[in-house]
Amino acid sequence: MSLVRKFIVSLLRLKEIFVVDYEFKVKDRALHLWVRPYKSGCRCPQCERRCTILHRCSSPRMWRDLPLCGWSVFFWYHPKEVLCPTHGRIQEMIPWADPYARITYRFEYALLLYSQMMTQKAASRLLHISPSTLSDLLHQSINRLRDGHRIRGLTSIGVDEISYCKGRKYATIVYDLDRSCVVWVGKGKGRETIDLFFQKYLSPYQREHILFAACDMSEAYIGAIKEHCPDATLVLDRFHIVKAINTALDEVRKEQWREASAKERKILKGLRWLLFRHSSHRSKKDTRVLKALYKGNRRIYRAWVLKDEFEQFWDYDAPWAAQRFLKRWTTSALRSRLQPMRKLASTLREHSANIISFIDTHLTNAVAEGLNRIIKIVKNRASGFRTLEAFTDMIFLTVGDVDIPAQIPARFRAI
Ligand SMILES: [Zn+2]
C-alpha cells in the first residue's frame, strides 16, 4: 500500500474497507475513493455467510461519506450479486452502509445528530448537501430506522393538538405520559384522526391496558377515549382547564375594554397579565391594582374572583370535597351574568366527573406540555413545516419513542 493510501485509510478510519484507488478533484474539493469491502469479501447481507459471486453490477455505485476539512468524500464500488444457500440471489453486504442507501452509516448518524441539534439549513451546510436533499435523506433514514417499530407498554396516554404550516393546519399528537415521549402523530384534530390511532395502531389488548388518559375539553378526544378505552380513567387536563378559565376572563376584559370610555380605559390598561397571574406570584402592587379594579370595573373584578377561587380546586385531597367545591363554583359562575364564564361553567359541569378524577390520579399533561415546548422550538427553528411528514420526522427525531440515532451500528457512531 502506498504511503498516501495508508494515510487516507488511517485518517478516515476505514477499518473494514480496502482502498483500491483514490482521486483528488481539486476543483470540486472532493476526494473520490475506489473501495472494496475488506476481508469480509462477498457476504450475504442477511446471514453474513460467505457466498459464491454470480456477477458484478454493470455500473458502479457511489456513497457519500462525512466531509473532511471542507473536502467532500465519496466511496465508489461495484457491488456484486451473490448466491446465498439460504437467501438465494442477493446483493452482497456493504459493510459501510445500509443496502440501497446512498450515504454511509456515519454520514447518516451525523445527519440525524445534526438535525436534532440545529436547523436543517445549518446541518446541510456542514454536510455539504442542499437543504432539500437533507430533508429527503432524513425522511428516508427515519422511515427506515423506525420501520417495524410497534407501540409498547402504553398505560397512560395524553392526547393534544398542535398546529403546523403557519398555524393553519392541525395535527393530533399522542404521548406516552410514563416514558414522556411521543408515540403517534396524525393529521387533523377531529374524531376520525384519533379513532384511526386507536383502531389501527393499538391492538384490543393494548386498548384494554390503557389505565389513564388525559386530554383537553375537545369533544372528539373525550368521545374517542370513552369509546375505545371504556375502563381508563379520563382526566381533563389541568393546564387546559386553567387556560380555558383565563380565556373566559380575558373575554370579559376585552368586552369591557370595548365598551369603556377613554377615562375608564386608564384603569383597565395593562391589566391582562396581572389578571392571569397565580395568587402565589402576586405582589403588593398587584393587590393595590385589583382593589382599584373593585371600584373601577365590577364585572372584570367578579370574573377575576371566579378565576382566583378556582385555584383552590387543585389542592383538594378528597374527591367529595372537590365535587362540592366544583358544584358551588359553577353555580356562582352561572349566576354571575358574565356570558363567557357561564358558558365555561356549563362545560365544566358537563365534564365534572372527568375533572374530579384529577384529585385521585393527579394526572396531567404536564409531560406533554414540556414535550410540546421542545416541539415548538423545533418548529420555530425551521420557521414552520410545509408538510406534516417533515414535521412528523422532526417530532420523532427529537421527542419520539425510539432513540433514532442509536439505531445506527455502534462502530459508526464515532464522528
Ligand atoms: Zn444468507
Coordinates of C-alpha atoms and ligand atoms in Angstrom, one line a residue:
M1 CA 0.0 0.0 0.0
S2 CA 1.3 3.4 -0.9
L3 CA 2.0 5.9 1.8
V4 CA -0.8 8.2 0.7
R5 CA -3.3 5.4 0.7
K6 CA -2.1 4.4 4.2
F7 CA -2.5 7.9 5.3
I8 CA -6.1 8.2 3.9
V9 CA -7.1 4.9 5.5
S10 CA -5.9 6.0 8.9
L11 CA -7.3 9.5 8.5
L12 CA -10.8 8.3 7.5
R13 CA -10.6 5.3 9.9
L14 CA -11.5 2.8 7.2
K15 CA -11.1 -0.3 9.2
E16 CA -13.1 -2.8 7.2
I17 CA -12.7 -1.1 3.9
F18 CA -9.8 -1.6 1.5
V19 CA -8.9 1.4 -0.6
V20 CA -8.1 0.4 -4.2
D21 CA -7.6 3.8 -5.7
Y22 CA -8.1 7.5 -4.8
E23 CA -8.5 10.7 -6.7
F24 CA -8.5 14.3 -5.5
K25 CA -10.7 16.6 -7.6
V26 CA -9.2 19.9 -6.5
K27 CA -11.8 22.0 -8.4
D28 CA -14.8 20.4 -6.7
R29 CA -12.9 19.9 -3.4
A30 CA -13.8 16.3 -3.5
L31 CA -12.0 13.1 -2.6
H32 CA -13.1 10.1 -4.6
L33 CA -12.1 6.7 -3.2
W34 CA -12.5 3.4 -5.0
V35 CA -13.0 0.9 -2.3
R36 CA -14.0 -2.7 -1.7
P37 CA -15.1 -4.5 1.4
Y38 CA -12.0 -5.6 3.3
K39 CA -11.6 -9.2 4.3
S40 CA -15.3 -10.0 4.5
G41 CA -15.3 -10.3 0.8
C42 CA -18.7 -11.2 -0.6
R43 CA -21.1 -12.0 2.1
C44 CA -24.9 -12.3 2.3
P45 CA -26.4 -9.2 3.9
Q46 CA -28.9 -11.2 5.9
C47 CA -26.8 -14.1 7.4
E48 CA -23.3 -12.7 6.8
R49 CA -22.3 -16.0 5.3
R50 CA -19.6 -16.1 2.6
C51 CA -21.3 -16.7 -0.7
T52 CA -20.5 -17.5 -4.3
I53 CA -20.2 -14.5 -6.6
L54 CA -22.6 -14.6 -9.5
H55 CA -21.6 -11.4 -11.3
R56 CA -20.9 -7.7 -10.6
C57 CA -23.4 -4.9 -11.3
S58 CA -22.9 -3.1 -14.6
S59 CA -22.4 0.4 -13.1
P60 CA -20.5 1.4 -10.0
R61 CA -22.4 2.8 -7.1
M62 CA -21.5 5.9 -5.1
W63 CA -21.9 6.6 -1.4
R64 CA -21.4 10.0 0.3
D65 CA -19.2 9.9 3.4
L66 CA -18.6 12.5 6.1
P67 CA -16.9 15.7 4.7
L68 CA -13.3 16.1 5.9
C69 CA -11.8 19.6 6.4
G70 CA -14.0 21.1 3.7
W71 CA -13.5 18.2 1.3
S72 CA -16.5 16.1 0.3
V73 CA -15.7 12.4 0.4
F74 CA -17.2 9.8 -1.9
F75 CA -16.9 6.0 -2.0
W76 CA -17.2 4.1 -5.3
Y77 CA -17.7 0.4 -5.6
H78 CA -19.2 -2.2 -8.0
P79 CA -21.5 -4.3 -5.7
K80 CA -21.7 -7.9 -6.7
E81 CA -24.6 -10.2 -6.8
V82 CA -24.1 -13.3 -4.8
L83 CA -25.8 -16.6 -4.3
C84 CA -26.6 -17.5 -0.6
P85 CA -27.7 -21.1 0.1
T86 CA -30.5 -19.7 2.3
H87 CA -31.4 -16.4 0.8
G88 CA -30.8 -17.0 -2.9
R89 CA -29.7 -14.3 -5.3
I90 CA -29.0 -11.2 -3.4
Q91 CA -26.8 -8.1 -3.5
E92 CA -23.7 -8.6 -1.3
M93 CA -23.3 -7.0 2.1
I94 CA -22.0 -3.4 2.0
P95 CA -20.2 -3.0 5.4
W96 CA -20.2 0.8 5.4
A97 CA -23.8 1.5 4.5
D98 CA -27.3 0.1 4.6
P99 CA -28.3 -1.8 1.5
Y100 CA -29.7 0.6 -1.2
A101 CA -28.7 3.7 0.9
R102 CA -26.8 6.4 -0.9
I103 CA -24.9 7.5 2.2
T104 CA -22.6 5.8 4.6
Y105 CA -23.6 4.9 8.1
R106 CA -21.5 7.5 9.7
F107 CA -22.9 10.2 7.4
E108 CA -26.4 9.0 8.3
Y109 CA -25.5 9.3 12.0
A110 CA -24.1 12.8 11.6
L111 CA -27.2 13.7 9.6
L112 CA -29.5 12.6 12.4
L113 CA -27.5 14.1 15.2
Y114 CA -27.0 17.5 13.5
S115 CA -30.7 17.6 12.6
Q116 CA -31.6 17.1 16.3
M117 CA -29.4 20.0 17.4
M118 CA -29.6 22.7 14.7
T119 CA -31.6 24.0 11.8
Q120 CA -31.7 21.8 8.7
K121 CA -30.1 24.7 6.8
A122 CA -27.1 24.7 9.1
A123 CA -26.8 20.9 9.1
S124 CA -26.9 20.9 5.3
R125 CA -24.0 23.3 5.1
L126 CA -21.9 21.2 7.5
L127 CA -22.6 18.1 5.5
H128 CA -22.1 19.7 2.0
I129 CA -25.6 18.9 0.7
S130 CA -28.6 21.0 -0.2
P131 CA -31.3 21.5 2.3
S132 CA -33.9 19.7 0.1
T133 CA -31.5 16.7 -0.2
L134 CA -31.0 16.7 3.5
S135 CA -34.8 16.7 4.1
D136 CA -35.2 13.8 1.7
L137 CA -32.4 11.8 3.2
L138 CA -33.7 12.5 6.7
H139 CA -37.1 11.2 5.7
Q140 CA -35.7 8.0 4.2
S141 CA -33.4 7.4 7.2
I142 CA -36.1 7.9 9.9
N143 CA -38.6 5.8 8.0
R144 CA -36.1 3.0 7.6
L145 CA -34.9 3.1 11.3
R146 CA -38.5 3.3 12.6
D147 CA -39.7 0.6 10.3
G148 CA -41.4 -2.3 12.1
H149 CA -41.4 -0.4 15.4
R150 CA -44.6 -1.0 17.4
I151 CA -46.0 0.9 20.3
R152 CA -45.4 -1.0 23.5
G153 CA -46.4 -0.9 27.2
L154 CA -48.7 2.1 27.0
T155 CA -50.6 2.7 30.2
S156 CA -51.0 6.5 30.5
I157 CA -51.7 8.5 27.4
G158 CA -52.0 12.2 26.7
V159 CA -53.8 13.5 23.6
D160 CA -53.2 17.0 22.4
E161 CA -53.4 19.0 19.2
I162 CA -50.6 21.1 17.6
S163 CA -50.6 23.5 14.7
Y164 CA -48.1 23.5 11.9
C165 CA -47.8 25.2 8.5
K166 CA -48.0 28.7 9.9
G167 CA -50.8 27.7 12.3
R168 CA -53.3 26.9 9.6
K169 CA -53.3 23.1 9.9
Y170 CA -53.6 20.9 12.9
A171 CA -52.1 17.5 13.9
T172 CA -53.0 15.3 16.8
I173 CA -50.2 14.0 19.0
V174 CA -50.4 11.1 21.3
Y175 CA -47.9 11.0 24.2
D176 CA -46.8 8.2 26.5
L177 CA -47.0 10.1 29.8
D178 CA -45.0 7.4 31.7
R179 CA -42.0 7.5 29.5
S180 CA -42.5 11.1 28.4
C181 CA -42.3 10.6 24.6
V182 CA -44.4 11.0 21.5
V183 CA -45.8 7.7 20.2
W184 CA -48.0 8.9 17.4
V185 CA -48.7 11.9 15.1
G186 CA -51.8 12.1 12.9
K187 CA -53.2 14.6 10.5
G188 CA -56.2 16.7 11.7
K189 CA -57.7 17.2 15.1
G190 CA -61.1 15.6 14.6
R191 CA -62.7 12.4 15.8
E192 CA -61.6 10.4 12.7
T193 CA -57.9 11.2 13.4
I194 CA -58.0 9.9 17.0
D195 CA -60.2 6.9 16.0
L196 CA -57.6 6.0 13.5
F197 CA -54.9 5.8 16.2
F198 CA -57.0 3.6 18.5
Q199 CA -58.2 1.3 15.7
K200 CA -55.1 0.9 13.6
Y201 CA -52.1 1.4 15.9
L202 CA -53.3 -0.3 19.1
S203 CA -54.5 -3.9 19.5
P204 CA -57.6 -4.6 21.5
Y205 CA -55.3 -5.9 24.3
Q206 CA -53.3 -2.6 24.3
R207 CA -56.5 -0.6 24.4
E208 CA -57.7 -2.5 27.4
H209 CA -54.4 -1.9 29.2
I210 CA -54.6 1.9 29.0
L211 CA -55.4 2.9 32.6
F212 CA -55.2 6.7 32.4
A213 CA -55.8 9.2 29.7
A214 CA -55.5 13.0 29.7
C215 CA -56.8 15.4 27.1
D216 CA -58.3 18.8 26.7
M217 CA -62.0 19.6 26.6
S218 CA -62.3 18.6 23.0
E219 CA -65.4 16.5 22.3
A220 CA -63.6 14.5 19.7
Y221 CA -60.9 13.3 22.0
I222 CA -63.2 12.7 25.0
G223 CA -65.6 10.7 22.9
A224 CA -62.9 8.6 21.3
I225 CA -61.2 7.8 24.6
K226 CA -64.6 6.9 26.2
E227 CA -65.4 4.6 23.3
H228 CA -62.1 2.8 22.8
C229 CA -60.9 2.6 26.4
P230 CA -64.0 2.5 28.5
D231 CA -62.1 1.3 31.6
A232 CA -59.5 4.0 31.5
T233 CA -59.7 6.9 33.9
L234 CA -60.2 10.0 31.8
V235 CA -58.7 13.2 33.3
L236 CA -59.4 16.6 31.7
D237 CA -56.0 18.2 31.7
R238 CA -55.4 20.8 34.4
F239 CA -53.4 23.1 32.1
H240 CA -56.2 23.2 29.6
I241 CA -58.8 24.0 32.2
V242 CA -56.8 26.8 33.7
K243 CA -56.2 28.1 30.2
A244 CA -60.0 28.0 29.5
I245 CA -60.7 30.0 32.6
N246 CA -58.1 32.5 31.7
T247 CA -59.6 32.8 28.2
A248 CA -63.1 33.4 29.6
L249 CA -61.7 36.0 32.0
D250 CA -59.9 37.7 29.1
E251 CA -63.1 37.8 27.0
V252 CA -64.8 39.6 29.9
R253 CA -61.9 42.1 30.0
K254 CA -62.0 42.7 26.2
E255 CA -65.7 43.2 26.3
Q256 CA -65.4 45.8 29.0
W257 CA -62.5 47.4 27.2
R258 CA -64.6 47.9 24.0
E259 CA -67.4 49.5 26.0
A260 CA -65.2 51.7 28.2
S261 CA -64.7 55.4 27.8
A262 CA -61.3 57.0 27.4
K263 CA -61.3 57.8 31.2
E264 CA -62.2 54.2 32.2
R265 CA -59.6 52.7 29.9
K266 CA -56.9 54.3 32.0
I267 CA -57.9 51.9 34.9
L268 CA -58.1 48.9 32.5
K269 CA -54.8 49.4 30.9
G270 CA -52.0 46.8 31.4
L271 CA -54.4 44.5 33.2
R272 CA -54.2 41.4 31.1
W273 CA -51.1 39.6 32.6
L274 CA -51.9 40.8 36.1
L275 CA -55.3 39.1 35.9
F276 CA -53.8 35.8 34.7
R277 CA -51.2 35.8 37.5
H278 CA -51.4 33.0 40.0
S279 CA -52.0 34.1 43.6
S280 CA -48.6 32.8 44.7
H281 CA -46.9 35.3 42.4
R282 CA -49.0 38.3 43.3
S283 CA -47.1 41.4 44.5
K284 CA -48.4 44.1 46.8
K285 CA -48.7 46.4 43.9
D286 CA -50.9 43.9 42.1
T287 CA -53.2 43.7 45.1
R288 CA -53.5 47.5 45.0
V289 CA -54.4 47.5 41.4
L290 CA -57.0 44.8 42.0
K291 CA -58.5 46.8 44.8
A292 CA -58.8 49.7 42.5
L293 CA -60.4 47.4 39.9
Y294 CA -63.1 46.5 42.5
K295 CA -64.2 50.2 42.5
G296 CA -63.4 50.8 38.8
N297 CA -65.0 47.8 37.0
R298 CA -67.1 45.4 38.9
R299 CA -67.6 42.9 36.0
I300 CA -63.9 42.3 35.4
Y301 CA -63.4 42.0 39.1
R302 CA -66.1 39.4 39.5
A303 CA -64.7 37.4 36.7
W304 CA -61.3 37.6 38.3
V305 CA -62.6 36.5 41.7
L306 CA -64.1 33.4 40.0
K307 CA -60.8 32.6 38.3
D308 CA -58.9 33.2 41.6
E309 CA -61.2 31.0 43.6
F310 CA -60.8 28.1 41.2
E311 CA -57.1 27.8 42.2
Q312 CA -58.2 26.1 45.4
F313 CA -59.7 23.2 43.4
W314 CA -56.3 21.7 42.6
D315 CA -55.4 21.5 46.3
Y316 CA -58.2 19.2 47.4
D317 CA -57.4 15.7 48.6
A318 CA -60.9 14.3 48.9
P319 CA -62.9 13.8 45.8
W320 CA -66.2 14.5 47.6
A321 CA -64.9 17.9 48.8
A322 CA -63.6 18.7 45.4
Q323 CA -67.0 17.8 43.9
R324 CA -68.8 20.1 46.4
F325 CA -66.4 22.9 45.6
L326 CA -66.9 22.5 41.8
K327 CA -70.7 22.5 42.3
R328 CA -70.6 25.7 44.3
W329 CA -68.1 27.3 41.9
T330 CA -70.2 26.5 38.8
T331 CA -73.3 27.7 40.5
S332 CA -71.8 31.1 41.3
A333 CA -70.3 31.3 37.8
L334 CA -73.7 30.5 36.2
R335 CA -75.3 33.3 38.3
S336 CA -72.5 35.8 37.5
R337 CA -74.3 37.3 34.5
L338 CA -70.9 37.1 32.7
Q339 CA -71.6 35.2 29.5
P340 CA -68.1 33.7 28.9
M341 CA -67.9 32.5 32.5
R342 CA -71.4 31.0 32.3
K343 CA -70.5 29.1 29.1
L344 CA -67.4 27.7 30.7
A345 CA -69.2 26.8 33.9
S346 CA -71.8 24.7 32.0
T347 CA -69.0 22.9 30.1
L348 CA -67.2 22.2 33.3
R349 CA -70.4 20.9 34.9
E350 CA -70.9 18.5 31.9
H351 CA -67.4 17.0 32.4
S352 CA -67.3 17.3 36.2
A353 CA -66.6 13.6 36.7
N354 CA -63.5 13.8 34.5
I355 CA -62.3 16.9 36.2
I356 CA -62.6 15.5 39.7
S357 CA -60.7 12.4 38.7
F358 CA -57.6 14.6 38.8
I359 CA -57.9 14.6 42.6
D360 CA -57.3 10.9 42.8
T361 CA -54.8 10.5 40.0
H362 CA -53.0 13.8 39.9
L363 CA -52.5 13.0 36.2
T364 CA -51.8 16.0 34.0
N365 CA -50.5 16.6 30.6
A366 CA -47.5 18.4 32.2
V367 CA -45.1 16.0 30.5
A368 CA -46.9 16.6 27.2
E369 CA -46.6 20.4 27.7
G370 CA -42.9 20.0 28.3
L371 CA -42.6 18.0 25.1
N372 CA -44.8 20.5 23.3
R373 CA -42.3 23.2 24.2
I374 CA -39.5 21.2 22.6
I375 CA -41.6 20.6 19.5
K376 CA -42.4 24.3 19.3
I377 CA -38.7 25.2 19.4
V378 CA -38.1 22.7 16.5
K379 CA -41.0 24.2 14.6
N380 CA -39.8 27.8 15.1
R381 CA -36.3 26.8 14.2
A382 CA -37.5 25.5 10.9
S383 CA -39.8 28.6 10.6
G384 CA -42.8 26.2 10.1
F385 CA -43.2 23.0 8.2
R386 CA -45.0 22.8 4.9
T387 CA -45.8 19.1 5.1
L388 CA -46.9 17.0 8.0
E389 CA -44.3 14.4 7.0
A390 CA -41.4 16.7 7.6
F391 CA -42.9 17.9 10.9
T392 CA -43.5 14.3 12.0
D393 CA -39.9 13.4 11.1
M394 CA -38.6 16.1 13.4
I395 CA -41.0 15.2 16.2
F396 CA -39.9 11.5 16.2
L397 CA -36.3 12.5 15.9
T398 CA -36.4 14.9 18.9
V399 CA -39.1 13.5 21.3
G400 CA -40.1 10.2 19.7
D401 CA -40.3 6.8 21.5
V402 CA -37.3 5.5 19.6
D403 CA -33.8 6.9 20.0
I404 CA -33.3 7.1 16.3
P405 CA -29.5 7.9 16.1
A406 CA -28.9 4.9 18.4
Q407 CA -30.2 2.6 15.7
I408 CA -27.1 3.1 13.7
P409 CA -24.5 0.3 14.4
A410 CA -22.3 1.4 17.3
R411 CA -19.0 1.3 15.5
F412 CA -20.2 4.0 13.1
R413 CA -21.3 6.4 15.8
A414 CA -17.9 7.9 16.5
I415 CA -17.9 11.0 14.3
Ligands
ZN1 ZN -28.0 -15.5 3.6

